[in-house]
């Protein structure tokens, strides 16, 4: 769930004790995932979703997480799970090693645009052509509280939609169009998109997106194009 160098030590300290909230949708899983799929949870945190997938009968699930504190927590709470610690991409897996991947509240945890590009590029490398990516994330909100927070913190963060919560965590909300463009740059096409209310780390609720994107055939280029979208 964490892939941000810009958040400093947050995910090694305060953030590592948090309870993550974005839910798996059983209907989306049954439509797009097979129990025999090789599944990667990229930014898996302490393994919450990996444990849920295993309980649902998915046989080949792995997690990857850059926070050493969260990896340690996951190995204590779920010693049966396979969680790989990494500091930054690339991960120690071959191209196309997975049939499916999860990105749950990962992109919102990466305030830097270049870091978001690298994360999605790496997932694009790891998911085989024809495989799927299941994303749960938080787009720009339109309620008065959120808009006021974006505007108040824009001068400090340098981008509208990037903000800091009270315990020090830094997050970003992007437009749905930005999500689509980011996925498209790295070989994914959105097939399904749903919206729902989801609890936040700071005790509120946000309107979140759950997206299923299909990995298209590789072009042979590993170049990452970073647009001027701020963050």
Short mmCIF file of C-alpha atoms in Angstrom, two decimals:
data_model
loop_
_atom_site.label_atom_id
_atom_site.label_comp_id
_atom_site.label_asym_id
_atom_site.label_seq_id
_atom_site.Cartn_x
_atom_site.Cartn_y
_atom_site.Cartn_z
CA UNK A 1 0.00 0.00 0.00
CA UNK A 2 2.98 2.29 0.24
CA UNK A 3 5.43 3.32 -2.41
CA UNK A 4 6.40 6.90 -1.64
CA UNK A 5 9.86 8.22 -1.00
CA UNK A 6 8.31 11.70 -0.53
CA UNK A 7 6.54 10.63 2.70
CA UNK A 8 9.84 10.21 4.52
CA UNK A 9 9.73 7.74 7.38
CA UNK A 10 5.93 7.72 7.66
CA UNK A 11 5.49 4.13 6.46
CA UNK A 12 8.31 2.94 8.70
CA UNK A 13 6.75 4.50 11.81
CA UNK A 14 3.20 5.83 12.23
CA UNK A 15 1.88 4.50 8.93
CA UNK A 16 3.08 0.98 9.64
CA UNK A 17 0.62 0.68 12.52
CA UNK A 18 -2.42 1.76 10.48
CA UNK A 19 -5.32 -0.53 9.55
CA UNK A 20 -5.89 -0.36 5.78
CA UNK A 21 -9.44 -0.16 4.51
CA UNK A 22 -9.96 -0.59 0.76
CA UNK A 23 -12.13 -3.71 0.27
CA UNK A 24 -11.82 -6.49 -2.27
CA UNK A 25 -14.96 -6.90 -4.39
CA UNK A 26 -15.86 -10.62 -4.61
CA UNK A 27 -17.81 -10.06 -7.83
CA UNK A 28 -14.85 -8.42 -9.57
CA UNK A 29 -12.56 -11.20 -8.35
CA UNK A 30 -14.87 -13.91 -9.68
CA UNK A 31 -15.21 -12.17 -13.06
CA UNK A 32 -11.55 -11.44 -13.70
CA UNK A 33 -9.42 -13.74 -11.52
CA UNK A 34 -8.94 -17.51 -11.53
CA UNK A 35 -7.96 -19.46 -8.41
CA UNK A 36 -4.95 -20.73 -10.38
CA UNK A 37 -3.72 -17.27 -11.40
CA UNK A 38 -0.29 -16.09 -10.34
CA UNK A 39 -1.24 -12.94 -8.41
CA UNK A 40 0.99 -10.12 -7.17
CA UNK A 41 -0.15 -7.55 -4.60
CA UNK A 42 2.19 -4.64 -5.38
CA UNK A 43 2.52 -2.45 -2.30
CA UNK A 44 0.88 -5.14 -0.17
CA UNK A 45 1.46 -3.48 3.21
CA UNK A 46 1.13 -6.05 5.99
CA UNK A 47 -0.52 -8.68 3.77
CA UNK A 48 -4.19 -7.98 4.55
CA UNK A 49 -5.41 -8.65 1.01
CA UNK A 50 -3.02 -11.56 0.45
CA UNK A 51 -4.57 -13.30 3.46
CA UNK A 52 -8.07 -12.63 2.13
CA UNK A 53 -7.17 -14.03 -1.29
CA UNK A 54 -5.69 -17.15 0.28
CA UNK A 55 -8.84 -17.60 2.35
CA UNK A 56 -10.88 -17.41 -0.87
CA UNK A 57 -8.88 -20.25 -2.39
CA UNK A 58 -6.39 -18.38 -4.57
CA UNK A 59 -3.39 -20.68 -4.60
CA UNK A 60 -0.49 -18.59 -5.92
CA UNK A 61 -0.41 -15.16 -4.27
CA UNK A 62 2.64 -13.04 -3.50
CA UNK A 63 3.15 -9.60 -2.06
CA UNK A 64 5.81 -6.92 -2.56
CA UNK A 65 6.27 -4.01 -0.18
CA UNK A 66 8.95 -1.29 0.20
CA UNK A 67 8.29 -0.53 3.89
CA UNK A 68 10.49 -2.77 6.04
CA UNK A 69 8.24 -2.11 9.04
CA UNK A 70 5.13 -3.24 7.17
CA UNK A 71 6.91 -6.33 5.83
CA UNK A 72 7.96 -7.20 9.38
CA UNK A 73 4.40 -6.73 10.60
CA UNK A 74 3.05 -8.87 7.77
CA UNK A 75 5.46 -11.70 8.44
CA UNK A 76 4.46 -11.69 12.12
CA UNK A 77 0.70 -11.51 11.51
CA UNK A 78 0.68 -13.83 8.46
CA UNK A 79 3.81 -16.01 8.57
CA UNK A 80 2.36 -18.28 5.90
CA UNK A 81 2.37 -15.52 3.27
CA UNK A 82 5.11 -14.78 0.74
CA UNK A 83 6.02 -11.09 1.03
CA UNK A 84 9.06 -9.67 -0.76
CA UNK A 85 10.71 -6.54 0.60
CA UNK A 86 12.08 -4.10 -1.99
CA UNK A 87 13.30 -0.53 -1.78
CA UNK A 88 12.44 0.49 -5.35
CA UNK A 89 11.74 -1.15 -8.73
CA UNK A 90 12.64 -3.43 -10.39
CA UNK A 91 11.36 -6.38 -8.38
CA UNK A 92 13.17 -9.74 -8.58
CA UNK A 93 10.63 -11.32 -10.92
CA UNK A 94 10.75 -12.00 -14.66
CA UNK A 95 8.79 -10.07 -17.27
CA UNK A 96 5.22 -11.37 -17.41
CA UNK A 97 5.67 -13.47 -14.28
CA UNK A 98 2.10 -12.81 -13.10
CA UNK A 99 -1.39 -13.28 -14.52
CA UNK A 100 -2.85 -10.55 -12.35
CA UNK A 101 -1.83 -7.81 -9.93
CA UNK A 102 -3.39 -5.61 -7.26
CA UNK A 103 -2.66 -1.91 -6.63
CA UNK A 104 -4.77 -1.10 -3.58
CA UNK A 105 -4.43 2.46 -2.25
CA UNK A 106 -0.91 2.51 -3.66
CA UNK A 107 -1.07 5.35 -6.17
CA UNK A 108 -2.74 7.68 -3.66
CA UNK A 109 0.24 6.99 -1.35
CA UNK A 110 2.76 8.20 -3.96
CA UNK A 111 2.74 12.01 -4.08
CA UNK A 112 5.53 12.16 -6.67
CA UNK A 113 4.49 11.87 -10.34
CA UNK A 114 7.75 10.19 -11.41
CA UNK A 115 7.40 7.59 -8.64
CA UNK A 116 3.84 6.83 -9.77
CA UNK A 117 5.07 6.35 -13.32
CA UNK A 118 7.78 3.94 -12.17
CA UNK A 119 5.36 1.93 -10.08
CA UNK A 120 2.85 1.43 -12.89
CA UNK A 121 5.64 0.78 -15.40
CA UNK A 122 6.95 -2.00 -13.16
CA UNK A 123 3.49 -3.54 -12.79
CA UNK A 124 3.17 -3.36 -16.58
CA UNK A 125 6.41 -5.30 -16.88
CA UNK A 126 5.33 -7.96 -14.40
CA UNK A 127 1.79 -8.63 -15.67
CA UNK A 128 1.69 -10.82 -18.78
CA UNK A 129 -0.07 -9.57 -21.93
CA UNK A 130 -3.75 -10.33 -21.51
CA UNK A 131 -3.45 -10.31 -17.72
CA UNK A 132 -5.38 -7.96 -15.45
CA UNK A 133 -4.65 -5.22 -12.94
CA UNK A 134 -7.16 -4.57 -10.14
CA UNK A 135 -6.81 -1.05 -8.73
CA UNK A 136 -8.53 0.56 -5.78
CA UNK A 137 -7.64 4.21 -5.33
CA UNK A 138 -8.95 7.66 -4.47
CA UNK A 139 -9.59 10.30 -7.15
CA UNK A 140 -10.00 14.02 -6.61
CA UNK A 141 -12.92 14.66 -4.28
CA UNK A 142 -15.46 17.41 -4.79
CA UNK A 143 -16.83 17.86 -1.26
CA UNK A 144 -16.19 21.13 0.57
CA UNK A 145 -13.79 19.62 3.12
CA UNK A 146 -11.56 18.01 0.50
CA UNK A 147 -11.49 21.01 -1.83
CA UNK A 148 -10.60 23.27 1.09
CA UNK A 149 -7.75 20.96 2.06
CA UNK A 150 -6.40 20.82 -1.50
CA UNK A 151 -6.43 24.61 -1.80
CA UNK A 152 -4.96 25.23 1.64
CA UNK A 153 -2.04 22.88 1.06
CA UNK A 154 -1.39 23.58 -2.62
CA UNK A 155 1.28 26.18 -1.87
CA UNK A 156 3.16 23.79 0.44
CA UNK A 157 2.88 20.69 -1.72
CA UNK A 158 3.23 22.36 -5.11
CA UNK A 159 0.26 20.55 -6.65
CA UNK A 160 -3.50 20.63 -6.32
CA UNK A 161 -4.67 17.33 -4.82
CA UNK A 162 -1.50 16.57 -2.82
CA UNK A 163 -2.04 16.90 0.94
CA UNK A 164 -0.73 15.93 4.36
CA UNK A 165 -2.92 14.37 7.05
CA UNK A 166 -2.58 15.11 10.76
CA UNK A 167 -0.25 12.20 11.56
CA UNK A 168 2.22 13.19 8.83
CA UNK A 169 1.21 10.98 5.91
CA UNK A 170 1.33 12.62 2.47
CA UNK A 171 -1.19 11.52 -0.16
CA UNK A 172 -2.40 12.52 -3.61
CA UNK A 173 -5.82 12.51 -5.25
CA UNK A 174 -5.85 12.55 -9.07
CA UNK A 175 -8.64 12.97 -11.58
CA UNK A 176 -10.07 9.77 -13.12
CA UNK A 177 -8.71 11.01 -16.44
CA UNK A 178 -5.21 11.02 -14.95
CA UNK A 179 -5.67 7.43 -13.78
CA UNK A 180 -6.70 6.35 -17.28
CA UNK A 181 -3.81 8.20 -18.91
CA UNK A 182 -1.27 6.76 -16.46
CA UNK A 183 -2.48 3.22 -17.09
CA UNK A 184 -2.53 3.76 -20.84
CA UNK A 185 1.07 4.94 -20.93
CA UNK A 186 2.15 1.61 -19.50
CA UNK A 187 0.11 -0.76 -21.60
CA UNK A 188 -3.20 -1.09 -19.72
CA UNK A 189 -6.73 -0.53 -20.99
CA UNK A 190 -9.56 0.02 -18.50
CA UNK A 191 -12.35 -2.54 -18.82
CA UNK A 192 -14.42 -1.87 -15.69
CA UNK A 193 -14.68 1.09 -13.31
CA UNK A 194 -16.82 1.33 -10.21
CA UNK A 195 -17.20 3.95 -7.47
CA UNK A 196 -17.90 3.43 -3.77
CA UNK A 197 -17.57 5.08 -0.38
CA UNK A 198 -14.44 3.91 1.45
CA UNK A 199 -13.13 4.74 4.95
CA UNK A 200 -9.94 6.80 5.06
CA UNK A 201 -6.94 6.58 7.37
CA UNK A 202 -7.99 9.80 9.11
CA UNK A 203 -11.49 8.67 10.05
CA UNK A 204 -13.55 10.08 7.17
CA UNK A 205 -14.87 8.50 3.98
CA UNK A 206 -13.92 9.22 0.38
CA UNK A 207 -15.44 8.28 -2.94
CA UNK A 208 -12.99 5.69 -4.25
CA UNK A 209 -12.51 4.04 -7.64
CA UNK A 210 -12.16 0.32 -8.26
CA UNK A 211 -10.77 -0.37 -11.71
CA UNK A 212 -10.02 -3.50 -13.71
CA UNK A 213 -7.49 -2.85 -16.48
CA UNK A 214 -6.24 -5.32 -19.10
CA UNK A 215 -2.55 -5.60 -20.00
CA UNK A 216 -2.16 -5.14 -23.74
CA UNK A 217 0.66 -6.70 -25.85
CA UNK A 218 4.14 -5.39 -25.11
CA UNK A 219 5.55 -2.83 -27.53
CA UNK A 220 9.17 -3.64 -26.77
CA UNK A 221 9.87 -0.19 -25.35
CA UNK A 222 10.81 0.26 -21.70
CA UNK A 223 10.80 4.04 -21.85
CA UNK A 224 8.75 5.79 -19.17
CA UNK A 225 7.18 9.07 -20.24
CA UNK A 226 6.61 11.36 -17.27
CA UNK A 227 4.00 14.05 -18.00
CA UNK A 228 3.92 17.47 -16.36
CA UNK A 229 1.03 16.64 -14.01
CA UNK A 230 2.56 17.90 -10.79
CA UNK A 231 3.03 16.17 -7.48
#
